[in-house]
Amino acid sequence: MNTECRIRMADGTSKNLAPESSLVTRMYLSIEQFLKNLILVVRRFFEKAWNIAKNEPRKVIHCLKVGIALSVVSLFYYMRPLYDGVGGTAMWAVMTVVVVFEYTVGATLYKCLNRATGTFCAGFLAIGIHWIANQSGKRFEPIIMGASIFILASTATFTRFIPAVKARFDYGTMIFILTFTLVSISGYRIANLLDMAHERVSTIIIGASLCVITSILIFPIWAGEELHKLVISNLEKLAESLDCCVAEYFSDKEDTTTNTKKMLAFKCVLNSKASEETMANFARWEPAHGLFNFQHPWGKYLKISASMRSCACCIEALTSCINQKDQASEFLMNQLTNTCQQVSSTAAEILKELALIMKTMRKSSRMDMLIQEKNNAIQDMETLMEQLSGLLILPKVVKNEKDDQEKPIIRTSTTVIPLVEIIPTATFASLVIEIATRIEGVVDAVEELSKMAKFKLEDVEMIK
């Protein structure tokens, strides 16, 4: 029987309270809310997955390639002739495909070659040591096998700390330790160790070969090409950020959020170091493809990126100056606007020309002219700053009547400019000059790459 409660209000009136919901009703509402939230989460998941597939269709292609490779390697289990040929170790081929198939061709080759080499070397050594231990008798056999595992595993683990080995052979070293240990331990109980090692090595080679063939023949994604495109994109973003920062600083608009996305594009340059090093490492394993010959100097891309990050650090300092432009002197800003924009525009034009050089892989005949224009613009700006400093009088301490504090000021022929208003503009102008100077490092790195990669000369038609 439902009961109603009455409460008395402050004004003397009374009000009925609705009866409490039953336990079944509350459970129903909770389950209904849970199902709604679950449907919402699933819907958002599929929306994100659809957006990823739509924006980056190559990831979908990679998933299909993995499915094809696994389907083919599964035939070694489904088809009796193939299964009899490799024995019961066909599962090693399946495991190899799952483990070594990567997004890019270079990453797949890196893992396949490392796995095959590590497995072969470990199997060869394990069989040799097993033969020696077997000849020593049952008493010394476990001692020799245990000591060999300790020595080789410890030595191989130590080599993983060597930078050169870690960069190129870390995965192979790990596979060497794993295979040697498994074969050595198995050989102590299994009579025909040679056949077992042969079957495992052959199945791993089958799986690795299938991964390489599928990765190269079906819509290949090259790590070197990805690195090349990333460096070009970073050059363009660096030029865009420099232009936007200088334009925003000398702009009269109060709204500084219009070009925020373009202005902060330089952050991609700062955050791409790890991915660039990974791509460069994988690109070294790839064969010649497209415009990239065998033994293309991929390491030079890292040098270009390091020079770009040096410029990006200065651009990051420029963005902090923009937040303080309200404290800067309008007199100095008006005097430096044209020359500062000239320096930034010529520097940005050099970056765009470098991006074009790498995109077409052709040397540019305009580069010397652009560098000369940049140097002239820097010289004009330095001359103007010297002239402005010549108009200034040494700081003179004056008394502030309001707060009885002393502060320095600087006088020009027509204006009194506080020192705190001079520092922001002078800092910004100095940073622009520094960026334009550091760009020469990027130019030198690209020129070194063009020589080693043998970029072609620019066509006469392109010049016209």
CSV table of C-alpha atoms in Angstrom, one decimal:
chain,number,residue,atom,x,y,z
A,1,MET,CA,0.0,0.0,0.0
A,2,ASN,CA,1.5,3.3,-1.1
A,3,THR,CA,1.6,6.0,1.5
A,4,GLU,CA,1.8,9.7,0.8
A,5,CYS,CA,3.8,12.1,2.9
A,6,ARG,CA,2.9,15.7,3.5
A,7,ILE,CA,5.4,18.4,4.4
A,8,ARG,CA,4.6,21.9,5.7
A,9,MET,CA,6.0,24.8,3.8
A,10,ALA,CA,7.4,28.0,5.3
A,11,ASP,CA,4.3,29.9,4.3
A,12,GLY,CA,2.0,27.5,6.2
A,13,THR,CA,0.8,25.5,3.1
A,14,SER,CA,1.3,21.8,2.8
A,15,LYS,CA,2.5,19.7,-0.2
A,16,ASN,CA,2.1,16.1,-1.1
A,17,LEU,CA,5.3,14.0,-1.7
A,18,ALA,CA,5.2,11.4,-4.5
A,19,PRO,CA,5.6,7.9,-3.4
A,20,GLU,CA,9.1,6.4,-3.7
A,21,SER,CA,9.8,4.4,-6.9
A,22,SER,CA,9.8,0.7,-6.5
A,23,LEU,CA,13.0,-1.4,-6.7
A,24,VAL,CA,11.9,-2.9,-10.1
A,25,THR,CA,11.4,0.6,-11.5
A,26,ARG,CA,14.8,1.8,-10.4
A,27,MET,CA,16.5,-1.3,-11.8
A,28,TYR,CA,14.7,-0.9,-15.1
A,29,LEU,CA,15.8,2.8,-15.3
A,30,SER,CA,19.4,1.8,-14.5
A,31,ILE,CA,19.5,-0.9,-17.1
A,32,GLU,CA,18.0,1.4,-19.6
A,33,GLN,CA,20.6,4.1,-18.9
A,34,PHE,CA,23.4,1.6,-19.1
A,35,LEU,CA,22.3,0.3,-22.5
A,36,LYS,CA,22.0,3.9,-23.8
A,37,ASN,CA,25.5,4.7,-22.7
A,38,LEU,CA,26.8,1.4,-24.2
A,39,ILE,CA,25.2,2.2,-27.5
A,40,LEU,CA,26.6,5.7,-27.4
A,41,VAL,CA,30.1,4.4,-26.7
A,42,VAL,CA,29.9,1.8,-29.5
A,43,ARG,CA,28.5,4.4,-31.9
A,44,ARG,CA,31.4,6.8,-31.2
A,45,PHE,CA,33.9,4.0,-31.6
A,46,PHE,CA,32.6,3.1,-35.1
A,47,GLU,CA,32.5,6.8,-36.0
A,48,LYS,CA,36.2,7.2,-35.1
A,49,ALA,CA,37.1,4.0,-36.9
A,50,TRP,CA,35.2,5.3,-40.0
A,51,ASN,CA,37.0,8.6,-39.8
A,52,ILE,CA,40.4,6.9,-39.6
A,53,ALA,CA,39.6,4.7,-42.5
A,54,LYS,CA,38.3,7.6,-44.5
A,55,ASN,CA,41.3,9.9,-43.8
A,56,GLU,CA,44.0,7.3,-44.1
A,57,PRO,CA,42.9,4.5,-46.4
A,58,ARG,CA,46.4,3.0,-46.5
A,59,LYS,CA,45.8,1.7,-43.0
A,60,VAL,CA,42.8,-0.2,-44.2
A,61,ILE,CA,45.0,-1.6,-47.1
A,62,HIS,CA,47.6,-2.7,-44.5
A,63,CYS,CA,45.0,-4.6,-42.5
A,64,LEU,CA,43.9,-6.4,-45.7
A,65,LYS,CA,47.5,-7.3,-46.5
A,66,VAL,CA,47.9,-8.8,-43.1
A,67,GLY,CA,44.7,-10.8,-43.6
A,68,ILE,CA,45.9,-12.1,-47.0
A,69,ALA,CA,49.3,-13.1,-45.6
A,70,LEU,CA,47.7,-15.0,-42.7
A,71,SER,CA,45.2,-16.7,-45.0
A,72,VAL,CA,47.9,-17.9,-47.3
A,73,VAL,CA,50.2,-19.2,-44.5
A,74,SER,CA,47.2,-21.0,-43.0
A,75,LEU,CA,47.3,-23.3,-46.0
A,76,PHE,CA,50.2,-25.1,-44.5
A,77,TYR,CA,47.8,-26.4,-41.9
A,78,TYR,CA,44.7,-26.9,-44.1
A,79,MET,CA,46.5,-28.7,-47.0
A,80,ARG,CA,47.9,-32.1,-46.2
A,81,PRO,CA,50.9,-32.0,-48.7
A,82,LEU,CA,52.1,-28.7,-47.3
A,83,TYR,CA,51.6,-29.8,-43.7
A,84,ASP,CA,53.6,-33.0,-44.3
A,85,GLY,CA,56.3,-31.0,-45.9
A,86,VAL,CA,57.0,-28.8,-42.9
A,87,GLY,CA,55.8,-31.1,-40.2
A,88,GLY,CA,54.1,-30.0,-37.0
A,89,THR,CA,56.0,-26.7,-36.8
A,90,ALA,CA,53.8,-24.9,-39.3
A,91,MET,CA,52.6,-22.8,-36.4
A,92,TRP,CA,56.0,-21.1,-36.4
A,93,ALA,CA,55.2,-19.7,-39.9
A,94,VAL,CA,51.9,-18.3,-38.6
A,95,MET,CA,53.6,-16.8,-35.6
A,96,THR,CA,56.2,-15.2,-37.8
A,97,VAL,CA,53.6,-13.5,-40.0
A,98,VAL,CA,51.8,-12.1,-36.9
A,99,VAL,CA,54.9,-10.8,-35.3
A,100,VAL,CA,57.0,-9.4,-38.2
A,101,PHE,CA,54.3,-7.9,-40.6
A,102,GLU,CA,54.6,-4.1,-40.1
A,103,TYR,CA,53.0,-1.1,-41.7
A,104,THR,CA,56.0,-0.1,-43.9
A,105,VAL,CA,58.1,-2.2,-46.2
A,106,GLY,CA,61.3,-1.1,-44.3
A,107,ALA,CA,59.9,-2.2,-40.9
A,108,THR,CA,58.8,-5.5,-42.3
A,109,LEU,CA,62.2,-6.2,-43.9
A,110,TYR,CA,63.9,-5.1,-40.7
A,111,LYS,CA,62.0,-7.6,-38.6
A,112,CYS,CA,62.1,-10.4,-41.2
A,113,LEU,CA,65.8,-10.3,-41.9
A,114,ASN,CA,66.6,-9.9,-38.2
A,115,ARG,CA,64.3,-12.8,-37.3
A,116,ALA,CA,65.7,-15.1,-40.0
A,117,THR,CA,69.3,-14.2,-39.2
A,118,GLY,CA,68.9,-14.5,-35.5
A,119,THR,CA,67.1,-17.8,-35.8
A,120,PHE,CA,69.7,-19.3,-38.2
A,121,CYS,CA,72.7,-18.2,-36.1
A,122,ALA,CA,71.1,-19.4,-32.9
A,123,GLY,CA,70.1,-22.7,-34.4
A,124,PHE,CA,73.6,-23.3,-35.9
A,125,LEU,CA,75.4,-22.5,-32.6
A,126,ALA,CA,72.9,-24.5,-30.5
A,127,ILE,CA,73.4,-27.6,-32.7
A,128,GLY,CA,77.2,-27.2,-32.5
A,129,ILE,CA,77.3,-26.8,-28.8
A,130,HIS,CA,74.8,-29.7,-28.4
A,131,TRP,CA,77.1,-32.0,-30.4
A,132,ILE,CA,80.1,-30.9,-28.2
A,133,ALA,CA,78.1,-31.5,-25.1
A,134,ASN,CA,76.9,-34.8,-26.3
A,135,GLN,CA,80.5,-36.0,-26.9
A,136,SER,CA,81.4,-35.0,-23.4
A,137,GLY,CA,79.2,-37.6,-21.8
A,138,LYS,CA,76.0,-37.5,-19.7
A,139,ARG,CA,77.8,-36.1,-16.7
A,140,PHE,CA,79.2,-32.9,-18.4
A,141,GLU,CA,76.4,-32.4,-20.9
A,142,PRO,CA,74.0,-30.3,-18.7
A,143,ILE,CA,77.0,-28.3,-17.4
A,144,ILE,CA,78.2,-27.4,-20.9
A,145,MET,CA,74.7,-26.6,-22.1
A,146,GLY,CA,73.9,-24.4,-19.0
A,147,ALA,CA,77.2,-22.6,-19.2
A,148,SER,CA,76.7,-21.9,-23.0
A,149,ILE,CA,73.3,-20.5,-22.3
A,150,PHE,CA,74.6,-18.3,-19.6
A,151,ILE,CA,77.6,-16.9,-21.6
A,152,LEU,CA,75.8,-16.4,-24.9
A,153,ALA,CA,72.6,-15.0,-23.4
A,154,SER,CA,74.6,-12.5,-21.2
A,155,THR,CA,76.8,-11.5,-24.1
A,156,ALA,CA,73.9,-11.0,-26.5
A,157,THR,CA,72.0,-9.0,-23.9
A,158,PHE,CA,74.9,-6.7,-23.4
A,159,THR,CA,75.3,-6.0,-27.1
A,160,ARG,CA,71.7,-4.7,-27.1
A,161,PHE,CA,73.0,-1.7,-25.1
A,162,ILE,CA,75.5,-0.8,-27.9
A,163,PRO,CA,73.8,2.1,-29.8
A,164,ALA,CA,74.7,0.7,-33.3
A,165,VAL,CA,73.4,-2.7,-32.5
A,166,LYS,CA,70.3,-1.5,-30.7
A,167,ALA,CA,69.4,0.7,-33.7
A,168,ARG,CA,69.6,-2.0,-36.4
A,169,PHE,CA,69.8,-5.4,-34.8
A,170,ASP,CA,68.0,-5.2,-31.5
A,171,TYR,CA,65.1,-7.4,-32.6
A,172,GLY,CA,67.5,-10.0,-34.2
A,173,THR,CA,69.5,-10.1,-30.9
A,174,MET,CA,66.4,-10.8,-28.9
A,175,ILE,CA,65.3,-13.6,-31.4
A,176,PHE,CA,68.8,-15.1,-31.1
A,177,ILE,CA,68.6,-15.3,-27.3
A,178,LEU,CA,65.1,-16.8,-27.5
A,179,THR,CA,65.9,-19.4,-30.2
A,180,PHE,CA,69.2,-20.5,-28.8
A,181,THR,CA,67.7,-21.0,-25.3
A,182,LEU,CA,64.7,-23.0,-26.7
A,183,VAL,CA,66.7,-25.1,-29.0
A,184,SER,CA,69.3,-25.9,-26.3
A,185,ILE,CA,66.8,-26.8,-23.8
A,186,SER,CA,64.7,-28.9,-26.3
A,187,GLY,CA,67.8,-30.7,-27.5
A,188,TYR,CA,68.5,-32.1,-24.1
A,189,ARG,CA,65.3,-34.2,-24.2
A,190,ILE,CA,64.8,-34.6,-28.0
A,191,ALA,CA,67.0,-37.1,-29.9
A,192,ASN,CA,66.8,-35.7,-33.4
A,193,LEU,CA,67.6,-32.1,-32.8
A,194,LEU,CA,68.8,-31.4,-36.3
A,195,ASP,CA,65.5,-32.1,-37.9
A,196,MET,CA,63.6,-30.0,-35.3
A,197,ALA,CA,65.9,-27.0,-35.9
A,198,HIS,CA,65.6,-27.5,-39.7
A,199,GLU,CA,61.8,-27.5,-39.6
A,200,ARG,CA,61.6,-24.4,-37.4
A,201,VAL,CA,64.1,-22.4,-39.5
A,202,SER,CA,62.4,-23.4,-42.7
A,203,THR,CA,58.9,-22.4,-41.4
A,204,ILE,CA,60.2,-19.1,-40.1
A,205,ILE,CA,61.8,-18.4,-43.5
A,206,ILE,CA,58.5,-19.3,-45.2
A,207,GLY,CA,56.6,-16.9,-43.0
A,208,ALA,CA,59.1,-14.1,-43.4
A,209,SER,CA,59.3,-14.5,-47.2
A,210,LEU,CA,55.5,-14.3,-47.4
A,211,CYS,CA,55.4,-11.1,-45.4
A,212,VAL,CA,58.1,-9.5,-47.6
A,213,ILE,CA,56.4,-10.5,-50.9
A,214,THR,CA,53.0,-9.3,-49.7
A,215,SER,CA,54.3,-6.0,-48.3
A,216,ILE,CA,56.2,-5.2,-51.5
A,217,LEU,CA,53.8,-6.4,-54.2
A,218,ILE,CA,50.5,-5.2,-52.8
A,219,PHE,CA,50.3,-1.4,-52.4
A,220,PRO,CA,53.7,-1.0,-50.8
A,221,ILE,CA,54.1,1.7,-48.1
A,222,TRP,CA,57.8,2.7,-48.1
A,223,ALA,CA,59.3,4.1,-44.9
A,224,GLY,CA,61.8,6.2,-47.0
A,225,GLU,CA,59.0,7.8,-48.9
A,226,GLU,CA,57.2,8.6,-45.7
A,227,LEU,CA,60.3,10.2,-44.3
A,228,HIS,CA,60.8,12.2,-47.4
A,229,LYS,CA,57.3,13.5,-47.4
A,230,LEU,CA,57.5,14.3,-43.6
A,231,VAL,CA,60.6,16.5,-44.0
A,232,ILE,CA,59.0,18.3,-47.0
A,233,SER,CA,55.9,19.0,-44.9
A,234,ASN,CA,57.9,20.2,-42.0
A,235,LEU,CA,59.8,22.7,-44.2
A,236,GLU,CA,56.5,24.1,-45.4
A,237,LYS,CA,55.1,24.3,-41.9
A,238,LEU,CA,58.2,26.0,-40.7
A,239,ALA,CA,57.9,28.7,-43.4
A,240,GLU,CA,54.2,29.1,-42.7
A,241,SER,CA,54.7,29.6,-38.9
A,242,LEU,CA,57.5,32.2,-39.5
A,243,ASP,CA,55.3,34.2,-41.8
A,244,CYS,CA,52.3,34.1,-39.4
A,245,CYS,CA,54.3,35.0,-36.3
A,246,VAL,CA,55.8,38.1,-37.8
A,247,ALA,CA,52.5,39.1,-39.5
A,248,GLU,CA,50.7,38.6,-36.2
A,249,TYR,CA,53.2,40.6,-34.1
A,250,PHE,CA,53.0,43.7,-36.4
A,251,SER,CA,49.3,43.4,-37.0
A,252,ASP,CA,47.0,46.1,-35.6
A,253,LYS,CA,44.2,43.5,-34.9
A,254,GLU,CA,43.4,42.7,-31.3
A,255,ASP,CA,42.2,39.2,-32.1
A,256,THR,CA,45.3,37.0,-32.1
A,257,THR,CA,43.4,33.7,-32.6
A,258,THR,CA,42.8,34.0,-36.3
A,259,ASN,CA,46.0,32.2,-37.5
A,260,THR,CA,46.7,30.2,-34.3
A,261,LYS,CA,46.7,26.9,-36.1
A,262,LYS,CA,49.1,28.0,-38.8
A,263,MET,CA,51.3,29.9,-36.3
A,264,LEU,CA,51.7,26.8,-34.1
A,265,ALA,CA,52.5,24.5,-37.1
A,266,PHE,CA,56.2,24.6,-36.1
A,267,LYS,CA,55.3,22.3,-33.2
A,268,CYS,CA,55.1,19.4,-35.7
A,269,VAL,CA,58.8,20.0,-36.4
A,270,LEU,CA,59.6,19.8,-32.7
A,271,ASN,CA,57.6,16.7,-32.1
A,272,SER,CA,58.7,14.6,-35.1
A,273,LYS,CA,62.2,13.6,-34.0
A,274,ALA,CA,61.3,10.1,-32.8
A,275,SER,CA,59.2,9.2,-35.9
A,276,GLU,CA,62.0,10.6,-38.2
A,277,GLU,CA,64.7,8.5,-36.5
A,278,THR,CA,62.4,5.4,-36.8
A,279,MET,CA,61.6,6.0,-40.4
A,280,ALA,CA,65.3,6.6,-41.3
A,281,ASN,CA,66.3,3.4,-39.6
A,282,PHE,CA,63.7,1.3,-41.5
A,283,ALA,CA,64.4,3.1,-44.8
A,284,ARG,CA,68.0,1.8,-44.7
A,285,TRP,CA,66.6,-1.8,-45.1
A,286,GLU,CA,64.5,-1.0,-48.2
A,287,PRO,CA,65.6,-1.7,-51.7
A,288,ALA,CA,65.6,1.0,-54.4
A,289,HIS,CA,62.2,2.3,-55.1
A,290,GLY,CA,60.7,5.3,-57.0
A,291,LEU,CA,63.2,8.2,-57.1
A,292,PHE,CA,65.3,6.7,-54.3
A,293,ASN,CA,68.3,4.6,-55.4
A,294,PHE,CA,69.9,1.8,-53.4
A,295,GLN,CA,71.8,3.2,-50.3
A,296,HIS,CA,70.1,6.5,-50.5
A,297,PRO,CA,71.6,8.8,-47.8
A,298,TRP,CA,68.7,8.6,-45.4
A,299,GLY,CA,70.8,9.8,-42.5
A,300,LYS,CA,71.1,13.2,-44.1
A,301,TYR,CA,67.3,13.7,-43.5
A,302,LEU,CA,68.0,13.6,-39.8
A,303,LYS,CA,70.6,16.3,-40.2
A,304,ILE,CA,68.0,18.5,-42.1
A,305,SER,CA,65.5,17.8,-39.4
A,306,ALA,CA,67.9,18.8,-36.6
A,307,SER,CA,68.6,22.1,-38.3
A,308,MET,CA,64.9,22.7,-38.7
A,309,ARG,CA,64.3,22.0,-35.0
A,310,SER,CA,66.9,24.6,-34.2
A,311,CYS,CA,64.9,27.2,-36.2
A,312,ALA,CA,61.6,25.9,-34.6
A,313,CYS,CA,62.9,26.6,-31.1
A,314,CYS,CA,63.5,30.3,-32.1
A,315,ILE,CA,60.0,30.4,-33.6
A,316,GLU,CA,58.6,29.1,-30.3
A,317,ALA,CA,60.3,32.0,-28.6
A,318,LEU,CA,58.7,34.4,-31.1
A,319,THR,CA,55.2,33.2,-30.1
A,320,SER,CA,55.9,34.2,-26.5
A,321,CYS,CA,56.9,37.7,-27.7
A,322,ILE,CA,53.5,38.0,-29.4
A,323,ASN,CA,51.8,37.7,-26.1
A,324,GLN,CA,53.8,40.7,-24.9
A,325,LYS,CA,53.4,42.9,-27.9
A,326,ASP,CA,51.0,45.2,-26.0
A,327,GLN,CA,53.9,46.2,-23.8
A,328,ALA,CA,56.1,47.1,-26.8
A,329,SER,CA,56.8,50.6,-28.1
A,330,GLU,CA,54.7,51.6,-31.1
A,331,PHE,CA,57.5,53.9,-32.2
A,332,LEU,CA,60.0,51.1,-32.5
A,333,MET,CA,57.4,48.7,-34.0
A,334,ASN,CA,56.5,51.2,-36.7
A,335,GLN,CA,60.2,51.7,-37.5
A,336,LEU,CA,61.0,48.0,-37.7
A,337,THR,CA,57.9,46.6,-39.4
A,338,ASN,CA,59.0,46.7,-43.0
A,339,THR,CA,62.5,45.5,-42.5
A,340,CYS,CA,61.5,42.7,-40.1
A,341,GLN,CA,58.8,41.5,-42.5
A,342,GLN,CA,61.3,41.6,-45.3
A,343,VAL,CA,63.7,39.4,-43.4
A,344,SER,CA,61.0,36.9,-42.4
A,345,SER,CA,59.5,36.8,-46.0
A,346,THR,CA,62.9,36.1,-47.6
A,347,ALA,CA,63.7,33.4,-44.9
A,348,ALA,CA,60.3,31.8,-45.5
A,349,GLU,CA,60.8,31.9,-49.2
A,350,ILE,CA,64.1,30.0,-48.8
A,351,LEU,CA,62.3,27.3,-46.8
A,352,LYS,CA,59.6,27.0,-49.4
A,353,GLU,CA,62.3,26.7,-52.1
A,354,LEU,CA,64.1,24.0,-50.1
A,355,ALA,CA,60.8,22.1,-49.9
A,356,LEU,CA,60.4,22.4,-53.6
A,357,ILE,CA,64.0,21.1,-54.2
A,358,MET,CA,63.3,18.0,-52.1
A,359,LYS,CA,59.9,17.5,-53.7
A,360,THR,CA,61.2,17.5,-57.2
A,361,MET,CA,64.7,16.2,-56.3
A,362,ARG,CA,66.2,18.9,-58.5
A,363,LYS,CA,68.7,21.6,-57.7
A,364,SER,CA,67.4,25.2,-57.8
A,365,SER,CA,69.0,28.0,-59.6
A,366,ARG,CA,67.2,30.6,-57.4
A,367,MET,CA,68.7,29.5,-54.1
A,368,ASP,CA,71.8,31.8,-54.4
A,369,MET,CA,69.7,34.7,-55.3
A,370,LEU,CA,67.3,34.1,-52.3
A,371,ILE,CA,70.2,33.8,-49.9
A,372,GLN,CA,71.6,37.1,-51.1
A,373,GLU,CA,68.3,38.8,-50.7
A,374,LYS,CA,68.0,37.4,-47.1
A,375,ASN,CA,71.5,38.6,-46.3
A,376,ASN,CA,70.7,42.0,-47.7
A,377,ALA,CA,67.5,42.2,-45.6
A,378,ILE,CA,69.4,41.2,-42.5
A,379,GLN,CA,72.0,43.8,-43.2
A,380,ASP,CA,69.3,46.5,-43.7
A,381,MET,CA,67.7,45.5,-40.4
A,382,GLU,CA,70.9,45.6,-38.5
A,383,THR,CA,71.7,49.0,-39.9
A,384,LEU,CA,68.3,50.3,-39.0
A,385,MET,CA,68.7,49.0,-35.4
A,386,GLU,CA,72.1,50.7,-35.1
A,387,GLN,CA,70.5,53.9,-36.3
A,388,LEU,CA,67.7,53.7,-33.8
A,389,SER,CA,70.2,52.9,-31.0
A,390,GLY,CA,72.1,56.0,-32.1
A,391,LEU,CA,69.1,58.2,-31.4
A,392,LEU,CA,68.8,56.9,-27.9
A,393,ILE,CA,70.3,58.5,-24.9
A,394,LEU,CA,71.8,56.5,-22.0
A,395,PRO,CA,69.2,55.6,-19.3
A,396,LYS,CA,68.5,58.4,-16.9
A,397,VAL,CA,66.9,57.8,-13.6
A,398,VAL,CA,63.8,60.0,-12.9
A,399,LYS,CA,61.5,60.2,-10.0
A,400,ASN,CA,58.0,58.8,-10.3
A,401,GLU,CA,55.7,61.2,-8.4
A,402,LYS,CA,52.9,58.6,-8.0
A,403,ASP,CA,54.7,55.7,-6.3
A,404,ASP,CA,58.0,57.4,-5.3
A,405,GLN,CA,59.9,54.7,-7.3
A,406,GLU,CA,62.8,55.2,-9.7
A,407,LYS,CA,62.7,53.7,-13.1
A,408,PRO,CA,64.9,54.1,-16.2
A,409,ILE,CA,63.7,55.7,-19.4
A,410,ILE,CA,65.3,56.2,-22.8
A,411,ARG,CA,64.7,59.4,-24.8
A,412,THR,CA,64.7,59.8,-28.6
A,413,SER,CA,64.7,63.1,-30.3
A,414,THR,CA,60.9,63.2,-30.3
A,415,THR,CA,59.7,60.6,-27.8
A,416,VAL,CA,60.4,59.3,-24.3
A,417,ILE,CA,60.4,55.5,-24.4
A,418,PRO,CA,60.5,53.5,-21.2
A,419,LEU,CA,63.1,50.7,-21.3
A,420,VAL,CA,60.5,48.0,-20.6
A,421,GLU,CA,58.8,49.0,-24.0
A,422,ILE,CA,62.1,48.7,-25.9
A,423,ILE,CA,63.1,45.2,-24.7
A,424,PRO,CA,60.1,43.2,-26.3
A,425,THR,CA,60.6,44.7,-29.8
A,426,ALA,CA,64.3,44.4,-29.7
A,427,THR,CA,64.0,40.8,-28.6
A,428,PHE,CA,61.6,40.0,-31.3
A,429,ALA,CA,63.7,41.6,-34.0
A,430,SER,CA,66.8,39.8,-32.7
A,431,LEU,CA,65.0,36.4,-32.9
A,432,VAL,CA,63.9,37.0,-36.5
A,433,ILE,CA,67.5,37.7,-37.4
A,434,GLU,CA,68.6,34.6,-35.5
A,435,ILE,CA,66.1,32.4,-37.4
A,436,ALA,CA,67.1,33.8,-40.7
A,437,THR,CA,70.7,33.0,-39.8
A,438,ARG,CA,70.0,29.5,-38.6
A,439,ILE,CA,68.2,28.7,-41.9
A,440,GLU,CA,71.6,28.6,-43.6
A,441,GLY,CA,72.2,25.4,-41.6
A,442,VAL,CA,69.1,23.9,-43.3
A,443,VAL,CA,70.3,25.1,-46.7
A,444,ASP,CA,73.7,23.4,-46.1
A,445,ALA,CA,72.1,20.2,-45.0
A,446,VAL,CA,69.8,20.1,-48.1
A,447,GLU,CA,72.7,20.9,-50.4
A,448,GLU,CA,74.7,18.0,-48.9
A,449,LEU,CA,71.8,15.7,-49.4
A,450,SER,CA,71.4,16.8,-53.0
A,451,LYS,CA,75.1,16.1,-53.7
A,452,MET,CA,75.0,12.6,-52.1
A,453,ALA,CA,71.6,11.7,-53.6
A,454,LYS,CA,72.7,13.1,-57.0
A,455,PHE,CA,69.8,15.5,-57.5
A,456,LYS,CA,69.4,16.5,-61.2
A,457,LEU,CA,69.9,20.1,-62.4
A,458,GLU,CA,66.8,22.2,-62.8
A,459,ASP,CA,65.3,22.2,-66.3
A,460,VAL,CA,65.5,25.3,-68.4
A,461,GLU,CA,61.8,25.2,-68.9
A,462,MET,CA,61.2,25.1,-65.2
A,463,ILE,CA,63.3,28.2,-64.7
A,464,LYS,CA,61.3,30.1,-67.3
